[in-house]
Amino acid sequence: MESRYAVVHYAEIGLKGRNRGFFERALARRIEERLQDIGPALVARLPGRLLVQLPRPVPEALWVERLRTVFGIAYFAPAIPTSKDLHTLTEVILHHLPSEPIPSFRVRASRTDKSFPVTSQEIERHIGAAIQRQTGWRVNLSEPAWVVYIEIAPKTALVYFARHQGPGGLPVGVSGRVGLLLSGGIDSPVAAYFMLKRGCEVIPIHFHSGPFGDWAASEAKAMAIVRWMRPYGMPPWLYVVPIGELQRAIVLAAPASYRLILYRRLMVRIAEALTRRENGKALVTGDSLGQVASQTLESLSAIEDAATMPILRPLIGLDKVEIIDWARRIGTYGISILPGEDCCQFLMPPLVVTRPSLETTHKIERRLQIEELVQQALAQALRIPVSDQAPVLAL
Ligand code: ATP
Ligand code: MG
């Protein structure tokens, strides 16, 4: 079905009490942005739902492609608005019947306008009977093959025939901003997805081994991930920070087994500075407990010890297979498994401490000019644009 209109039912926003208007407006803005190139879209607030209007009809598949990635949406449907009388409603529905016979159907009506003189059940019976008279199709209330949905709102009635699942969550922007440590790996893009889903704006920050090693490939992967995740609400840019020189300084001053912890502590400090610059309030990583040496409780606390803002770890309780499953659903998996070095493979010692002691960590750091190293990296940090048009890496 081609349609200029879609009705959008929101997820948890309905529970937000007095803040509901704020959440509804945020969701409306996210929908407008997502439809910008086929808009401008007009979004009207009806009780408990939004009605989206485009300047011209678009195929159902296009609505689905766009709204499927807008957090805050529970479900949506391309819809036909009609006037609110039973006669017109019946006419419109009979006009839109499927051309092929169907095994069974039912009508589902709901009223947000309780002053409408006919009850939901009466509407369902009246229209169901009209469809039966015209087609002879069977009614099946429990497992219908086809459903006619009718919503009676204060000023208009809406008719639709298929509900599409939204991604749930909260509209991006309502929960504030977080700095994301984005590697080229599988996990951190999934962590980004979960934070966006909870309404956070994400500031992507990628560290690479520049000026040493194949840092360009690493940067290209991070850019490709940000670009791929634009429809979910990633910004059109990312921070890229070369830390090769810092890693060298660490190699010279630290025992091999503590290097990884020290890199991570530096990353945390640099990411915090960039996140503050953008008015962010927390850091996010793709850590999952026990997955690798740097993700034991001891390692996580030795890393967190360098932080002054909360570090959020949305994947902490997920297994690798579950994370991979999400990466596939989000579509980042194909990019993450492309060749491209991880900056921590660079100068990576064969032996990594799994239970670092904080005391030793501090002792080693006292030999390093930490603040200078951080400032040196910040001076080289670039905020680079990620164009929507740029070609994605060959997948
Ligand atoms: P990922 O798949 O996200 O790289 P991983 O399983 O490889 O995770 P680690 O390499 O130990 O795990 O990284 C743990 C977390 O540290 C990552 O999820 C990411 O948030 C952060 N991180 C690691 N390397 C980088 C990097 N080069 N730039 C930015 N953040 C990084
Ligand atoms: Mg990694």
mmCIF file of N, CA and C in Angstrom, residues 5 24 27 38 70-71 137 149 160 182 186 192 196 205 227 240 247 252 270 272 337 358 381 390 394-395:
data_model
loop_
_atom_site.group_PDB
_atom_site.id
_atom_site.type_symbol
_atom_site.label_atom_id
_atom_site.label_comp_id
_atom_site.label_asym_id
_atom_site.label_seq_id
_atom_site.Cartn_x
_atom_site.Cartn_y
_atom_site.Cartn_z
ATOM 1 N N TYR A 5 0.408 8.847 5.021
ATOM 2 C CA TYR A 5 0.261 8.941 6.472
ATOM 3 C C TYR A 5 0.735 7.675 7.163
ATOM 4 N N GLU A 24 7.311 13.123 23.674
ATOM 5 C CA GLU A 24 6.598 13.091 22.387
ATOM 6 C C GLU A 24 7.237 14.039 21.387
ATOM 7 N N LEU A 27 10.475 12.528 20.132
ATOM 8 C CA LEU A 27 10.219 11.459 19.157
ATOM 9 C C LEU A 27 9.797 12.063 17.812
ATOM 10 N N ILE A 38 12.619 12.654 2.244
ATOM 11 C CA ILE A 38 11.363 12.396 1.551
ATOM 12 C C ILE A 38 10.250 13.287 2.124
ATOM 13 N N VAL A 70 13.896 4.087 14.346
ATOM 14 C CA VAL A 70 13.672 5.250 15.225
ATOM 15 C C VAL A 70 13.311 4.766 16.628
ATOM 16 N N PHE A 71 14.249 4.935 17.574
ATOM 17 C CA PHE A 71 14.013 4.491 18.945
ATOM 18 C C PHE A 71 12.874 5.293 19.566
ATOM 19 N N TRP A 137 -16.082 -13.626 3.023
ATOM 20 C CA TRP A 137 -14.944 -14.107 3.823
ATOM 21 C C TRP A 137 -15.382 -14.441 5.235
ATOM 22 N N TYR A 149 -7.573 -2.559 11.120
ATOM 23 C CA TYR A 149 -7.464 -1.786 12.359
ATOM 24 C C TYR A 149 -8.150 -0.434 12.170
ATOM 25 N N TYR A 160 -5.922 1.081 9.110
ATOM 26 C CA TYR A 160 -4.718 0.438 8.573
ATOM 27 C C TYR A 160 -4.841 -1.067 8.628
ATOM 28 N N LEU A 182 34.884 3.610 20.762
ATOM 29 C CA LEU A 182 34.505 2.809 19.593
ATOM 30 C C LEU A 182 35.753 2.228 18.942
ATOM 31 N N ILE A 186 33.709 -6.010 17.306
ATOM 32 C CA ILE A 186 32.294 -6.389 17.201
ATOM 33 C C ILE A 186 31.470 -5.749 18.318
ATOM 34 N N ALA A 192 26.964 0.808 21.536
ATOM 35 C CA ALA A 192 26.420 2.086 21.053
ATOM 36 C C ALA A 192 24.926 1.951 20.782
ATOM 37 N N LEU A 196 22.006 4.272 22.448
ATOM 38 C CA LEU A 196 21.088 5.040 21.597
ATOM 39 C C LEU A 196 19.651 4.624 21.914
ATOM 40 N N ILE A 205 34.304 7.899 19.773
ATOM 41 C CA ILE A 205 35.725 8.228 19.920
ATOM 42 C C ILE A 205 36.547 6.995 19.562
ATOM 43 N N ARG A 227 28.912 5.534 10.122
ATOM 44 C CA ARG A 227 28.039 5.826 8.982
ATOM 45 C C ARG A 227 26.889 4.816 8.910
ATOM 46 N N VAL A 240 38.744 10.995 16.239
ATOM 47 C CA VAL A 240 39.785 10.021 15.968
ATOM 48 C C VAL A 240 41.056 10.502 16.654
ATOM 49 N N GLN A 247 51.698 4.957 23.167
ATOM 50 C CA GLN A 247 51.940 3.530 23.390
ATOM 51 C C GLN A 247 53.439 3.265 23.475
ATOM 52 N N LEU A 252 58.262 1.851 26.890
ATOM 53 C CA LEU A 252 59.566 2.156 27.468
ATOM 54 C C LEU A 252 59.533 2.162 28.991
ATOM 55 N N ILE A 270 41.591 10.457 27.979
ATOM 56 C CA ILE A 270 41.438 11.255 26.751
ATOM 57 C C ILE A 270 39.958 11.323 26.357
ATOM 58 N N GLU A 272 37.391 11.056 28.254
ATOM 59 C CA GLU A 272 36.671 11.930 29.181
ATOM 60 C C GLU A 272 36.807 13.391 28.779
ATOM 61 N N ILE A 337 34.166 -7.456 11.195
ATOM 62 C CA ILE A 337 35.067 -8.574 10.938
ATOM 63 C C ILE A 337 35.978 -8.341 9.742
ATOM 64 N N LEU A 358 46.224 -2.359 41.786
ATOM 65 C CA LEU A 358 46.103 -0.908 41.636
ATOM 66 C C LEU A 358 47.392 -0.226 42.067
ATOM 67 N N ALA A 381 43.809 15.068 18.419
ATOM 68 C CA ALA A 381 42.466 14.502 18.194
ATOM 69 C C ALA A 381 41.762 15.284 17.100
ATOM 70 N N ALA A 390 29.323 9.070 1.483
ATOM 71 C CA ALA A 390 30.598 8.378 1.265
ATOM 72 C C ALA A 390 30.371 6.881 1.124
ATOM 73 N N ALA A 394 33.736 -1.964 1.235
ATOM 74 C CA ALA A 394 33.164 -3.125 0.548
ATOM 75 C C ALA A 394 32.862 -4.204 1.577
ATOM 76 N N LEU A 395 31.633 -4.655 1.643
ATOM 77 C CA LEU A 395 31.270 -5.648 2.667
ATOM 78 C C LEU A 395 31.291 -7.051 2.079
#
